[in-house]
PDB file of C-alpha atoms in Angstrom:
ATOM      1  CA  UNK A 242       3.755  -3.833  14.121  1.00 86.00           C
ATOM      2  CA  UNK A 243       5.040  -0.252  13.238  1.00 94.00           C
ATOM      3  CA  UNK A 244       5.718   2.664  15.624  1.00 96.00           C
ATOM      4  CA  UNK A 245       5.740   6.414  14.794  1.00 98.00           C
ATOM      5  CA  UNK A 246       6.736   8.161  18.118  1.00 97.00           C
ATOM      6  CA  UNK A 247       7.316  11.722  18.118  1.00 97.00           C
ATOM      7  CA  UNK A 248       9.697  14.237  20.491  1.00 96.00           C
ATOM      8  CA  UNK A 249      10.863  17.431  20.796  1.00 97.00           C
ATOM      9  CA  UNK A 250       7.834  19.221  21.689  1.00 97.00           C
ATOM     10  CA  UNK A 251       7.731  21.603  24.512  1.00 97.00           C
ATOM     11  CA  UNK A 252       7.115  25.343  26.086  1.00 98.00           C
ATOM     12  CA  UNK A 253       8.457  27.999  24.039  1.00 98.00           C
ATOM     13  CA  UNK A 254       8.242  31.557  23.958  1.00 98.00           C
ATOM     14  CA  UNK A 255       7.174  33.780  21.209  1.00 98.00           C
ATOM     15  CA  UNK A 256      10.024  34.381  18.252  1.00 97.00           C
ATOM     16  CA  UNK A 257      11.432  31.199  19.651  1.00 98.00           C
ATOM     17  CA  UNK A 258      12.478  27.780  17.895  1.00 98.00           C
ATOM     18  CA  UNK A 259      12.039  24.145  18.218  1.00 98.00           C
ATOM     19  CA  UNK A 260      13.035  21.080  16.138  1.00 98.00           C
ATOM     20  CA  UNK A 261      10.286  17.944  16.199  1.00 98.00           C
ATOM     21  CA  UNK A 262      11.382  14.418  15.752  1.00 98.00           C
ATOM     22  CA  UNK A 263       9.431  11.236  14.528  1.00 98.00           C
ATOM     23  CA  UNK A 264      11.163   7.876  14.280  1.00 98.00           C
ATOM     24  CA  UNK A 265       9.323   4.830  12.742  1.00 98.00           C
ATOM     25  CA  UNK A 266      10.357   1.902  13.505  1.00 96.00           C
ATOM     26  CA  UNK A 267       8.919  -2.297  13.364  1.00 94.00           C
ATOM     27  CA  UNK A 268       8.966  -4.545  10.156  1.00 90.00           C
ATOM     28  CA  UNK A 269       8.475  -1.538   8.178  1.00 93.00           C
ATOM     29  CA  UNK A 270       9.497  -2.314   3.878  1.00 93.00           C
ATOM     30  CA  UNK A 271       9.204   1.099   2.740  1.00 94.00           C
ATOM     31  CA  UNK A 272       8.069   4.691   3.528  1.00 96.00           C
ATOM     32  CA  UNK A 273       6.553   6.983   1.262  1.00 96.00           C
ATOM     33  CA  UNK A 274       5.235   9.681   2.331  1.00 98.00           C
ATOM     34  CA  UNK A 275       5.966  11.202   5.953  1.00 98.00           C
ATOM     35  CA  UNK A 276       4.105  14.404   7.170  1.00 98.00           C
ATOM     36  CA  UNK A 277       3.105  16.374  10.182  1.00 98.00           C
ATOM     37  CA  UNK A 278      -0.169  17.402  11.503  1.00 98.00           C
ATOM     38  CA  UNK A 279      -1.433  19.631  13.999  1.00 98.00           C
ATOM     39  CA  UNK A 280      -5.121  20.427  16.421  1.00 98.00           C
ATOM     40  CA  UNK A 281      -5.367  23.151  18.538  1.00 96.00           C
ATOM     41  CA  UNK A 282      -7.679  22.975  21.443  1.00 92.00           C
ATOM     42  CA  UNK A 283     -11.297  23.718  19.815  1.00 94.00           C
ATOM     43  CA  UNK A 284     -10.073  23.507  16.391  1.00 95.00           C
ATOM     44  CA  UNK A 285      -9.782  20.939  13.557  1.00 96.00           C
ATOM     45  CA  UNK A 286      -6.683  18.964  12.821  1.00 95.00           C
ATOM     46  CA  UNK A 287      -4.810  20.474   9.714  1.00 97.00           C
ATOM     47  CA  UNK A 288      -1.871  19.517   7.775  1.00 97.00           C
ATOM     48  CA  UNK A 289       1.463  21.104   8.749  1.00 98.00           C
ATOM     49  CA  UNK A 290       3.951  19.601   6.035  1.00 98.00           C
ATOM     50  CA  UNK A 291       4.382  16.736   4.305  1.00 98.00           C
ATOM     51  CA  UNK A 292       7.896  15.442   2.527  1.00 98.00           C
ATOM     52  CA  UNK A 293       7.858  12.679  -0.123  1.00 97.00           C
ATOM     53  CA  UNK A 294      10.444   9.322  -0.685  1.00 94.00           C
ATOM     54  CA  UNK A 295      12.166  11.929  -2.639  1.00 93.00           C
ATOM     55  CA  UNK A 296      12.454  14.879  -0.435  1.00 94.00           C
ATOM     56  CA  UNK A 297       9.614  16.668  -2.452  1.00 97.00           C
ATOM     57  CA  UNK A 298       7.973  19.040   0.106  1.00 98.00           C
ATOM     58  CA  UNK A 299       4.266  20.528   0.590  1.00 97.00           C
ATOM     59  CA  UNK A 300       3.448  23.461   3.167  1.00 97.00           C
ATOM     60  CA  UNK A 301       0.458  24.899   4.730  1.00 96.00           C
ATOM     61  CA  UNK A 302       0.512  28.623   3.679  1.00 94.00           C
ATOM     62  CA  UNK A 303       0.764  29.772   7.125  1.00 90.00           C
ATOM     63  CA  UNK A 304       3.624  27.723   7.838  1.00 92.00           C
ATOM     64  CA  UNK A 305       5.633  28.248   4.903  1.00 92.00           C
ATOM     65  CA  UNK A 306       9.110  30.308   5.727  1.00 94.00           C
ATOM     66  CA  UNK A 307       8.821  29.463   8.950  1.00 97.00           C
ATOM     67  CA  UNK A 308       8.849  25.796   9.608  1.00 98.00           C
ATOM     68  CA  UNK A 309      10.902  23.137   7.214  1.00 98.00           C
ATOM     69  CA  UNK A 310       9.985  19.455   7.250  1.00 98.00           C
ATOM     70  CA  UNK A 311      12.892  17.368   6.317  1.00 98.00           C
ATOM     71  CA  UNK A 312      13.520  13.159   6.851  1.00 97.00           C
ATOM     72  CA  UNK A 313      16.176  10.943   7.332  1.00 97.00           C
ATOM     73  CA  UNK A 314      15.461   8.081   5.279  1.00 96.00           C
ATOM     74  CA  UNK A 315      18.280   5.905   6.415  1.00 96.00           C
ATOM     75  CA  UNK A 316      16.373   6.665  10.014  1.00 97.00           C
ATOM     76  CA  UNK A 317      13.232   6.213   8.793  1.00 97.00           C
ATOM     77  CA  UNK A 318      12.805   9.531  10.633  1.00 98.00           C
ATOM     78  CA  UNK A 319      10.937  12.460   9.527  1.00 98.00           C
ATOM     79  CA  UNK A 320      11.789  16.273  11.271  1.00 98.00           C
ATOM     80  CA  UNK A 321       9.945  19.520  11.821  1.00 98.00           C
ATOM     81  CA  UNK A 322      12.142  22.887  12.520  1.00 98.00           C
ATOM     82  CA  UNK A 323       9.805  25.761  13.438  1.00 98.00           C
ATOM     83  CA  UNK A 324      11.185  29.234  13.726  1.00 98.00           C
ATOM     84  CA  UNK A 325       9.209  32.413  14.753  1.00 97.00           C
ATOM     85  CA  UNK A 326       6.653  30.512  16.789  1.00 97.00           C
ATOM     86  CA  UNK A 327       3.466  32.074  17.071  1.00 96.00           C
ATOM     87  CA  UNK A 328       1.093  31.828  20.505  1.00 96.00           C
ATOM     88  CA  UNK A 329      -1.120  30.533  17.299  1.00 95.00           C
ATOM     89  CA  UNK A 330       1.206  27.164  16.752  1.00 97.00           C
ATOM     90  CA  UNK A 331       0.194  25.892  19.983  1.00 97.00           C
ATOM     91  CA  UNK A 332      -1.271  22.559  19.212  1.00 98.00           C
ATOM     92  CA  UNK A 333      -0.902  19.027  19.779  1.00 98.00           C
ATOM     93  CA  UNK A 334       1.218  18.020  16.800  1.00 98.00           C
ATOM     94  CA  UNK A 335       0.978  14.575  15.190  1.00 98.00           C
ATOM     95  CA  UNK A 336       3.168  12.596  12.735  1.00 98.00           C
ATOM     96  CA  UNK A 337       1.718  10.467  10.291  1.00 98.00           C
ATOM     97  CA  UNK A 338       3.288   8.310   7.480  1.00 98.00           C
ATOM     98  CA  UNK A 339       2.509   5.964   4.866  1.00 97.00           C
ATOM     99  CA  UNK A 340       4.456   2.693   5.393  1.00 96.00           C
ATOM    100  CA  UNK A 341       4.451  -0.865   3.411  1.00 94.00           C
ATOM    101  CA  UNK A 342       4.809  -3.834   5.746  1.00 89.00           C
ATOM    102  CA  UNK A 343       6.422  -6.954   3.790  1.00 78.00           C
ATOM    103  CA  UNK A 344       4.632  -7.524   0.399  1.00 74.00           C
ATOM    104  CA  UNK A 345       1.361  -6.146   2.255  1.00 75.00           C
ATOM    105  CA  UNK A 346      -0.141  -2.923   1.006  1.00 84.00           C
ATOM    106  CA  UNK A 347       0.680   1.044   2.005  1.00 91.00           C
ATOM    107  CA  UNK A 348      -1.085   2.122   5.327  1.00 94.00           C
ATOM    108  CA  UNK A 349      -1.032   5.486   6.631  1.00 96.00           C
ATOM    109  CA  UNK A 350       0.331   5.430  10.844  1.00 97.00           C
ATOM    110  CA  UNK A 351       0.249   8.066  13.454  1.00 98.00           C
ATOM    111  CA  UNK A 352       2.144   8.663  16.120  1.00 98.00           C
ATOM    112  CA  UNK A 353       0.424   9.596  19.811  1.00 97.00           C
ATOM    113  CA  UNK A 354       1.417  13.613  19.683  1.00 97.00           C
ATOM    114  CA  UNK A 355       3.562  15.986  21.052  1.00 98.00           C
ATOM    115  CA  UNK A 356       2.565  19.018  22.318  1.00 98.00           C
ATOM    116  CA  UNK A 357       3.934  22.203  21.507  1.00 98.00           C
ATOM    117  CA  UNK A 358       2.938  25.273  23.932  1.00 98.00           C
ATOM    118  CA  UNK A 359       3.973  28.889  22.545  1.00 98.00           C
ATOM    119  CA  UNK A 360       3.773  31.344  25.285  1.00 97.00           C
ATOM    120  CA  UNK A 361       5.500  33.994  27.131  1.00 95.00           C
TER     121      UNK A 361
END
């Protein structure tokens, strides 16, 4: 059984920062990659980042220079700094992450959310 469970969301105003946290954990073999996710009431979920076994890192344009996705593999822990929130961030945001159990095949796991509120 594998676990993603995220933290660190929260109310924030406008200009303002937070740091997201997602720890895996269970009989997990090996991660590949680990990414974050986000749906706003109303909307469609869309990809926030994503960061590879080897630190190799993909952006949504409207994120990049503002947010930085970064993992601790040692962890097993994958992070999200945002800077200059928006009121247009707020969203439930989601980890997901591709994880080998044993000798079994890759399957992709989410965690349950955290939601991250920008307003003044």
């Amino acid at each position: 059984q594998v676990q993603l469970v995220e933290s660190g969301g929260g109310l924030v105003q406008p200009g303002g920062s937070l740091r997201l946290s997602c720890a895996a954990s269970g009989s997990i073999f090996a991660i590949n990659t680990m990414g974050w996710y986000r749906q706003a009431p109303r909307k469609e979920p869309e990809l926030v980042a994503t960061i590879t076994s080897g630190s190799s890192t993909n952006y949504a344009d409207s994120m990049k220079g503002r947010f930085t996705i970064s993992r601790d593999n040692a962890k097993n822990t994958v992070y999200l700094q945002m800077n200059s929130l928006k009121p247009e961030d707020t969203a439930v945001y989601y980890c997901a992450a591709d994880i080998q159990i044993g000798s079994n095949g890759w399957s992709t796991y989410w965690g349950r959310g955290t939601q991250v509120t920008v307003s003044s």
